[in-house]
Short mmCIF file of C-alpha atoms in Angstrom, two decimals:
data_model
loop_
_atom_site.label_atom_id
_atom_site.label_comp_id
_atom_site.label_asym_id
_atom_site.label_seq_id
_atom_site.Cartn_x
_atom_site.Cartn_y
_atom_site.Cartn_z
CA MET C 15 54.11 64.79 144.97
CA ASN C 16 53.35 65.28 141.29
CA CYS C 17 55.54 66.59 138.47
CA ARG C 18 54.40 70.16 139.10
CA ASP C 19 55.50 69.96 142.76
CA ILE C 20 58.88 68.66 141.62
CA ALA C 21 59.40 71.60 139.25
CA GLU C 22 58.40 74.03 141.98
CA LEU C 23 60.62 72.51 144.68
CA ALA C 24 63.63 71.81 142.44
CA PRO C 25 65.56 74.93 143.62
CA LEU C 26 65.22 73.85 147.25
CA TYR C 27 66.25 70.29 146.34
CA LEU C 28 69.35 71.47 144.49
CA SER C 29 70.37 73.75 147.37
CA ARG C 30 69.71 70.88 149.85
CA GLU C 31 67.10 72.84 151.77
CA LEU C 32 64.20 70.37 151.60
CA PRO C 33 63.08 69.05 155.00
CA ALA C 34 63.69 65.30 155.43
CA ASP C 35 60.09 64.20 154.82
CA GLU C 36 59.75 66.30 151.64
CA LEU C 37 63.15 65.11 150.47
CA ARG C 38 62.03 61.47 150.76
CA GLU C 39 58.88 62.16 148.74
CA PHE C 40 60.85 64.19 146.20
CA GLU C 41 63.35 61.39 145.62
CA ARG C 42 60.64 58.76 145.54
CA HIS C 43 59.01 60.67 142.69
CA LEU C 44 62.33 60.94 140.85
CA GLY C 45 62.72 57.18 141.18
CA ARG C 46 59.54 56.50 139.29
CA CYS C 47 59.36 59.49 136.88
CA ARG C 48 62.04 59.41 134.22
CA SER C 49 61.05 62.81 132.83
CA CYS C 50 61.47 64.61 136.17
CA ALA C 51 64.71 62.74 136.92
CA LEU C 52 66.09 63.92 133.57
CA GLU C 53 65.07 67.52 134.30
CA ILE C 54 66.82 67.49 137.66
CA ASP C 55 69.92 65.83 136.17
CA GLN C 56 70.11 68.54 133.53
CA GLU C 57 69.71 71.33 136.07
CA ALA C 58 72.46 69.80 138.22
CA SER C 59 74.63 69.51 135.12
CA ILE C 60 74.08 73.21 134.31
CA ASP C 61 75.03 74.11 137.89
CA ALA C 62 78.24 72.07 137.63
CA ARG C 63 79.17 73.80 134.35
CA LEU C 64 78.52 77.21 135.85
CA ARG C 65 80.59 76.42 138.94
CA ALA C 66 83.44 75.17 136.76
CA ALA C 67 83.31 78.30 134.59
CA VAL C 68 82.93 80.93 137.31
CA GLY C 69 84.02 79.16 140.43
CA ASP C 70 87.61 78.71 139.36
CA GLU C 71 88.20 82.32 138.40
CA MET C 72 91.05 83.85 140.39
CA PRO C 73 90.62 87.63 140.42
CA GLU C 74 93.62 89.63 141.60
CA THR C 75 92.61 91.76 144.58
CA ALA C 76 95.84 93.28 145.95
CA THR C 77 95.36 96.65 144.22
CA LEU C 78 91.70 96.73 145.17
CA ASN C 79 92.46 95.95 148.83
CA ARG C 80 95.06 98.72 148.98
CA ALA C 81 92.62 101.14 147.36
CA VAL C 82 89.94 100.32 149.94
CA ILE C 83 92.35 100.73 152.85
CA THR C 84 93.51 104.06 151.42
CA ARG C 85 89.93 105.26 151.15
CA ILE C 86 89.22 104.11 154.69
CA ASP C 87 92.31 106.06 155.67
CA ALA C 88 90.85 109.15 153.99
CA VAL C 89 87.69 109.07 156.04
CA SER C 90 89.48 108.09 159.23
CA VAL C 91 88.94 111.59 160.62
CA ARG C 92 85.59 110.25 161.74
CA ARG C 93 87.17 107.26 163.38
CA ARG C 94 86.49 108.44 166.91
CA GLN C 95 82.79 108.08 166.19
CA PHE C 96 83.38 104.58 164.87
CA ILE C 97 86.32 103.46 166.93
CA GLY C 98 84.64 100.34 168.31
CA VAL C 99 83.10 99.61 164.94
CA ALA C 100 86.35 100.05 163.06
CA ALA C 101 88.23 97.83 165.47
CA ALA C 102 85.66 95.11 164.86
CA VAL C 103 85.73 95.34 161.09
CA LEU C 104 89.50 95.48 161.00
CA LEU C 105 89.53 92.12 162.72
CA LEU C 106 87.96 90.84 159.51
CA THR C 107 90.84 92.29 157.55
CA ALA C 108 94.09 90.44 157.12
CA GLY C 109 96.76 92.64 158.63
CA GLY C 110 94.14 95.09 159.83
CA ALA C 111 95.61 95.48 163.30
CA ALA C 112 99.03 96.40 161.91
CA TRP C 113 97.46 98.94 159.56
CA TRP C 114 95.47 100.48 162.41
CA SER C 115 98.58 100.84 164.49
CA ALA C 116 100.54 102.40 161.59
CA HIS C 117 97.79 104.90 160.80
CA GLU C 118 96.78 105.91 164.32
CA GLY C 119 96.88 109.70 164.42
CA SER C 120 96.98 110.16 160.64
CA THR C 121 95.03 112.98 159.05
CA PRO C 122 92.86 112.67 155.96
CA ARG C 123 94.91 112.88 152.80
CA PRO C 124 93.82 115.03 149.89
CA TYR C 125 93.73 113.42 146.45
CA THR C 126 93.27 109.95 147.96
CA ARG C 127 90.65 109.02 145.42
CA LEU C 128 92.83 110.47 142.66
CA TYR C 129 95.68 108.11 143.64
CA THR C 130 93.52 105.02 143.84
CA ASP C 131 91.67 105.78 140.61
CA ALA C 132 94.96 106.38 138.78
CA ALA C 133 96.58 103.20 140.14
CA ARG C 134 93.57 101.11 139.17
CA ASP C 135 93.30 102.70 135.74
CA HIS C 136 97.02 102.05 135.04
CA GLN C 137 96.68 98.44 136.22
CA LEU C 138 93.67 97.73 133.99
CA GLU C 139 94.49 99.73 130.90
CA VAL C 140 98.28 99.69 130.67
CA VAL C 141 99.42 96.58 132.58
CA GLU C 142 96.51 94.30 131.69
CA HIS C 143 95.88 95.92 128.29
CA GLN C 144 92.10 96.00 128.46
CA PRO C 145 90.83 97.01 125.03
CA ARG C 146 90.44 100.79 124.81
CA ARG C 147 90.40 103.38 122.04
CA TRP C 148 93.91 104.79 122.26
CA ARG C 149 95.38 107.42 119.99
CA SER C 150 98.91 106.51 118.97
CA GLY C 151 99.59 108.86 116.04
CA ALA C 152 101.41 112.13 116.78
CA ALA C 153 98.65 114.29 115.27
CA GLY C 154 95.88 112.59 117.24
CA ILE C 155 97.81 112.90 120.51
CA GLU C 156 98.57 116.57 119.82
CA THR C 157 94.86 117.29 119.33
CA LEU C 158 93.98 115.70 122.69
CA ALA C 159 96.89 117.39 124.47
CA ALA C 160 95.89 120.80 123.10
CA ARG C 161 92.43 120.40 124.66
CA TYR C 162 94.16 120.16 128.04
CA GLY C 163 96.25 123.27 127.48
CA LEU C 164 99.55 121.60 126.59
CA PRO C 165 101.69 123.61 124.15
CA ALA C 166 102.38 122.06 120.75
CA ARG C 167 104.77 119.11 120.86
CA ALA C 168 105.05 119.36 124.67
CA ALA C 169 103.45 115.95 125.32
CA ALA C 170 106.26 114.15 123.51
CA THR C 171 108.94 115.82 125.64
CA LEU C 172 107.57 115.35 129.15
CA GLY C 173 109.35 112.07 129.88
CA PRO C 174 113.00 111.62 130.90
CA ALA C 175 115.66 110.50 128.42
CA GLY C 176 114.96 107.03 127.08
CA PHE C 177 111.17 107.29 127.35
CA ARG C 178 109.01 107.96 124.30
CA LEU C 179 105.32 108.83 124.09
CA GLN C 180 103.41 105.73 123.04
CA GLN C 181 99.67 106.50 123.22
CA ALA C 182 97.05 108.80 124.71
CA LYS C 183 93.36 108.99 125.48
CA ILE C 184 90.90 110.76 127.75
CA CYS C 185 89.90 108.88 130.88
CA GLY C 186 88.05 109.63 134.11
CA LEU C 187 89.68 110.00 137.55
CA GLU C 188 87.60 111.09 140.51
CA GLY C 189 84.72 111.32 138.05
CA ARG C 190 86.52 114.08 136.08
CA PRO C 191 88.04 113.79 132.61
CA VAL C 192 91.84 113.77 132.49
CA LEU C 193 94.41 113.34 129.76
CA HIS C 194 96.09 109.92 130.03
CA LEU C 195 99.51 109.75 128.34
CA VAL C 196 101.51 106.50 128.26
CA TYR C 197 105.29 106.50 127.81
CA THR C 198 107.61 103.53 127.35
CA ASN C 199 111.34 102.91 127.46
CA GLY C 200 110.90 99.61 125.63
CA ALA C 201 110.82 97.53 128.81
CA ARG C 202 108.44 99.41 131.10
CA GLU C 203 105.44 101.69 130.70
CA VAL C 204 104.65 104.78 132.75
CA SER C 205 101.29 106.57 132.86
CA LEU C 206 101.02 110.34 133.19
CA TYR C 207 97.55 111.66 134.06
CA LEU C 208 97.11 115.38 133.56
CA ARG C 209 94.31 117.78 134.27
CA ARG C 210 94.05 121.56 134.49
CA ASN C 211 94.53 123.01 137.96
CA ASP C 212 91.33 125.02 137.57
CA ALA C 213 90.67 125.38 141.28
CA GLN C 214 94.24 126.58 141.94
CA ASP C 215 94.38 123.79 144.50
CA ARG C 216 97.16 124.10 147.06
CA SER C 217 96.57 120.86 148.96
CA ASP C 218 99.57 118.76 149.91
CA LEU C 219 100.54 116.05 147.50
CA HIS C 220 102.05 112.70 148.36
CA GLU C 221 103.72 109.65 147.01
CA ALA C 222 101.76 106.42 147.45
CA VAL C 223 102.21 102.72 146.91
CA LEU C 224 99.00 100.93 145.96
CA GLY C 225 99.50 97.22 145.43
CA ARG C 226 102.33 97.02 142.88
CA GLU C 227 101.69 100.54 141.57
CA TYR C 228 103.92 103.45 142.59
CA VAL C 229 102.09 106.75 142.37
CA ASP C 230 103.63 110.22 142.47
CA THR C 231 101.96 113.57 142.03
CA PHE C 232 102.91 117.17 141.43
CA ARG C 233 101.11 120.39 140.77
CA THR C 234 101.97 123.53 138.86
CA ASP C 235 99.91 126.69 138.54
CA ARG C 236 98.30 125.21 135.45
CA PHE C 237 98.28 121.43 135.93
CA VAL C 238 97.72 118.64 138.44
CA ALA C 239 99.71 115.56 137.37
CA VAL C 240 99.69 111.96 138.57
CA ILE C 241 102.40 109.51 137.53
CA VAL C 242 101.95 105.75 137.88
CA ALA C 243 104.56 103.05 137.27
CA GLN C 244 104.30 99.39 138.19
CA GLY C 245 107.10 97.86 140.22
CA SER C 246 109.56 100.77 139.92
CA ARG C 247 109.66 103.69 142.32
CA ALA C 248 112.77 104.99 140.50
CA ASP C 249 110.88 105.22 137.17
CA CYS C 250 108.01 106.98 138.91
CA ARG C 251 110.21 109.59 140.62
CA GLN C 252 112.46 110.16 137.61
CA PHE C 253 109.42 110.66 135.41
CA SER C 254 107.77 112.97 137.90
CA ARG C 255 110.85 115.22 138.10
CA SER C 256 111.20 115.38 134.33
CA ALA C 257 107.53 116.22 133.70
CA ALA C 258 107.43 118.78 136.53
CA VAL C 259 110.41 120.65 135.05
CA ALA C 260 108.91 120.55 131.54
CA LEU C 261 105.51 121.84 132.71
CA GLN C 262 106.76 124.73 134.89
CA MET U 21 90.53 91.19 152.90
CA PRO U 22 89.03 87.75 153.26
CA HIS U 23 85.89 88.29 151.15
CA SER U 24 87.09 90.72 148.51
CA GLY U 25 87.97 87.95 146.03
CA ARG U 26 84.47 86.49 146.14
CA LEU U 27 82.88 89.94 145.98
CA ILE U 28 84.91 91.00 142.96
CA ARG U 29 84.22 87.72 141.18
CA PHE U 30 80.48 88.13 141.76
CA ALA U 31 80.53 91.83 140.82
CA CYS U 32 82.44 91.12 137.59
CA ARG U 33 79.79 88.66 136.49
CA LEU U 34 76.95 90.89 137.63
CA THR U 35 78.15 94.04 135.86
CA SER U 36 80.08 92.45 132.95
CA ASN U 37 82.64 95.20 133.47
CA ARG U 38 85.82 94.84 135.53
CA ALA U 39 86.28 98.54 136.31
CA ALA U 40 82.63 98.93 137.35
CA ALA U 41 82.95 95.78 139.44
CA GLU U 42 85.99 97.13 141.29
CA ASP U 43 84.18 100.41 141.97
CA LEU U 44 81.22 98.44 143.28
CA VAL U 45 83.36 96.34 145.62
CA GLN U 46 85.29 99.38 146.86
CA GLU U 47 82.01 101.11 147.72
CA THR U 48 80.75 97.90 149.36
CA LEU U 49 83.79 97.51 151.64
CA LEU U 50 83.86 101.21 152.47
CA GLN U 51 80.17 101.16 153.36
CA ALA U 52 80.68 98.00 155.42
CA TRP U 53 83.40 99.80 157.37
CA CYS U 54 81.20 102.83 157.97
CA CYS U 55 78.07 100.82 158.85
CA PHE U 56 79.58 97.98 160.83
CA HIS U 57 77.42 98.95 163.80
CA GLN U 58 74.46 97.69 161.73
CA PHE U 59 75.96 94.21 161.46
CA GLU U 60 74.19 91.71 163.69
CA PRO U 61 76.76 89.70 165.66
CA GLY U 62 76.43 86.00 164.98
CA SER U 63 74.94 86.48 161.52
CA ASN U 64 76.76 85.72 158.29
CA VAL U 65 79.35 88.41 157.41
CA ARG U 66 79.63 87.20 153.83
CA ALA U 67 75.85 87.41 153.28
CA TRP U 68 75.86 90.88 154.84
CA LEU U 69 78.58 92.07 152.45
CA PHE U 70 76.74 90.65 149.43
CA ARG U 71 73.58 92.40 150.60
CA ILE U 72 75.41 95.74 150.75
CA LEU U 73 76.89 95.11 147.29
CA ILE U 74 73.47 94.34 145.81
CA ASN U 75 71.92 97.45 147.35
CA ILE U 76 74.68 99.68 145.95
CA PHE U 77 74.35 98.01 142.54
CA ARG U 78 70.60 98.63 142.54
CA GLY U 79 71.17 102.26 143.56
CA GLN U 80 73.64 102.71 140.71
CA GLY U 81 71.13 101.16 138.30
CA ARG U 82 68.42 103.60 139.38
CA ARG U 83 70.82 106.53 139.05
CA THR U 84 71.95 105.35 135.61
CA ARG U 85 68.38 105.06 134.40
CA ARG U 86 67.53 108.49 135.83
CA GLU U 87 70.51 110.10 134.12
CA GLY U 88 69.74 108.27 130.89
CA GLU U 89 73.25 106.87 130.54
CA ALA U 90 74.00 103.66 128.72
CA VAL U 91 75.35 100.86 130.89
CA GLY U 92 78.94 100.25 129.85
CA LEU U 93 79.44 96.63 128.90
CA ASP U 94 82.96 95.40 128.58
CA SER U 95 82.59 91.67 128.17
CA ALA U 96 85.32 91.46 125.54
CA GLY U 97 87.87 92.68 128.03
CA LEU U 98 86.32 90.93 130.99
CA HIS U 99 87.26 87.42 129.95
CA ASN U 100 90.84 88.56 129.48
CA VAL U 101 91.32 90.15 132.87
CA ILE U 102 89.93 87.27 134.91
CA ARG U 103 92.27 84.32 134.86
CA SER U 104 90.15 81.20 134.49
CA THR U 105 91.59 77.87 135.55
CA ALA U 106 88.60 75.92 134.22
CA ALA U 107 89.54 72.52 132.75
CA ASN U 108 87.71 73.36 129.52
CA PRO U 109 88.21 77.09 128.79
CA GLY U 110 86.14 76.96 125.57
CA GLU U 111 83.11 75.60 127.34
CA ALA U 112 83.65 77.97 130.28
CA LEU U 113 83.59 80.92 127.90
CA GLU U 114 80.32 79.70 126.34
CA VAL U 115 78.74 79.34 129.78
CA LEU U 116 79.90 82.82 130.82
CA GLU U 117 78.55 84.37 127.64
CA ALA U 118 75.19 82.66 128.18
CA LEU U 119 75.21 83.90 131.77
CA ASP U 120 75.92 87.47 130.63
CA GLN U 121 72.78 87.33 128.47
CA LEU U 122 70.51 86.71 131.46
CA PRO U 123 68.73 89.69 133.08
CA HIS U 124 70.60 91.05 136.12
CA ASP U 125 68.05 89.77 138.67
CA HIS U 126 68.19 86.23 137.27
CA ARG U 127 71.96 86.32 137.01
CA ALA U 128 72.26 87.44 140.62
CA VAL U 129 70.16 84.61 142.09
CA LEU U 130 71.92 82.00 139.98
CA LEU U 131 75.39 83.20 140.99
CA LEU U 132 74.45 83.49 144.66
CA ALA U 133 72.96 80.00 144.71
CA VAL U 134 75.28 78.02 142.47
CA VAL U 135 78.64 79.75 142.75
CA GLU U 136 78.48 81.34 146.20
CA GLY U 137 76.54 78.44 147.74
CA PHE U 138 73.91 80.52 149.53
CA THR U 139 70.60 78.84 150.34
CA CYS U 140 67.34 80.16 148.88
CA ARG U 141 66.47 81.54 152.32
CA GLU U 142 69.77 83.41 152.55
CA ILE U 143 69.34 84.76 149.01
CA SER U 144 65.87 85.94 149.95
CA ARG U 145 67.42 88.03 152.74
CA ILE U 146 70.34 89.25 150.63
CA LEU U 147 68.06 90.45 147.83
CA SER U 148 65.16 91.46 150.12
CA ILE U 149 62.66 89.47 148.05
CA PRO U 150 60.26 86.62 149.00
CA ILE U 151 61.70 83.11 148.90
CA GLY U 152 59.09 82.14 146.30
CA THR U 153 60.50 84.83 144.00
CA VAL U 154 64.02 83.47 144.54
CA MET U 155 62.85 79.98 143.59
CA SER U 156 60.99 81.11 140.48
CA ARG U 157 63.94 83.26 139.32
CA LEU U 158 66.32 80.36 139.89
CA SER U 159 64.09 78.04 137.85
CA ARG U 160 63.81 80.53 135.01
CA ALA U 161 67.56 81.25 135.00
CA ARG U 162 68.41 77.53 134.91
CA GLN U 163 65.81 77.01 132.19
CA ALA U 164 67.39 79.76 130.07
CA LEU U 165 70.85 78.18 130.37
CA ARG U 166 69.44 74.73 129.70
CA GLU U 167 67.85 75.94 126.46
CA LYS U 168 71.22 77.26 125.41
CA PHE U 169 72.94 73.96 126.17
CA THR U 170 70.16 71.51 125.26
CA PRO U 171 72.09 69.84 122.40
CA VAL U 172 75.08 69.20 124.67
CA LEU U 173 72.97 67.94 127.56
CA SER U 174 70.91 65.67 125.29
CA ALA U 175 74.05 64.15 123.83
CA GLN U 176 75.32 63.46 127.34
CA ALA U 177 72.01 61.87 128.38
CA ASN U 178 72.08 59.52 125.36
CA ARG U 179 75.59 58.24 126.13
#
């Protein structure tokens, strides 16, 4: 083997895929060529740095897992076609058998994607505070709210006593723009997502629990609303009632 | 779900955007559920899931280019939302930033090989490209990172 062969075969060497005879030749060359040995050392060092940087990351997946199961639930009307398939894949899923048993006979739920999108958005933007362009001044929030058909000063009065409007922006749920309002009582934050009920949708609405997010929804003739609160079903319900009354 | 952590970690690094990564993994797991009849018993489930993820990512890329949208990068937020337990967070951040500067195809092979521990042959199947292409992309990706870290590596070699 020459230096060119070493450069070419380095990826297979580093992933331990070289056959025994080639491995012996490869290492023999490294033993007598300082330049190639240094190259391989540096590549191994880069790999170790990358593994240390990426390999130790611990992404939180509870919300994501719930969202996936909810979406599977939504398409479960087709489960008869896939019953053997689904049983197999659920075996790959921790707790899959229990979920299957609990959801046997369920019908597809409307707004499923709306719930999961809202729960994820709240988790990322409100709980984890990913950087976003929020409007926090009263005038800026009023301008956004007016675009969604809210009467003047209505946004500030949608929450129950003790909650004040903190910030607002436009975000996307189900691929459609919605008004995202965030309220706080000083200790906890609640998201209210609002869009016009253009289609005069009459589908049933539900409560949902997605990971640590409690999600509630209501609909008036003019609006479809989704409320998300982390860790507190009481906050979610109280907020939902208050906003529903204010928007009637 | 046993593989969702690895998938989301890979997708975060591939897309540089946590929300896009979660969408990608949701679509991947949903598609895996719907297409499980295509899974070959006895083959590697993890490799199969990564293959689905890559195919969806490529499809999204084509759609994005067709629609003329800008790809949303969110690297500033990304480092905050992934909790790193690396011994040297400063160095880890430098490595991740250098990784984010690589083209997607180079980044994908490097992550699959080094972080996910797939062999070049497995990567060739996951990405549906010849093994020679995997090897050359791996070499070029490592070379790009080495150039970035040459001063550090040289100092180490001289110790």
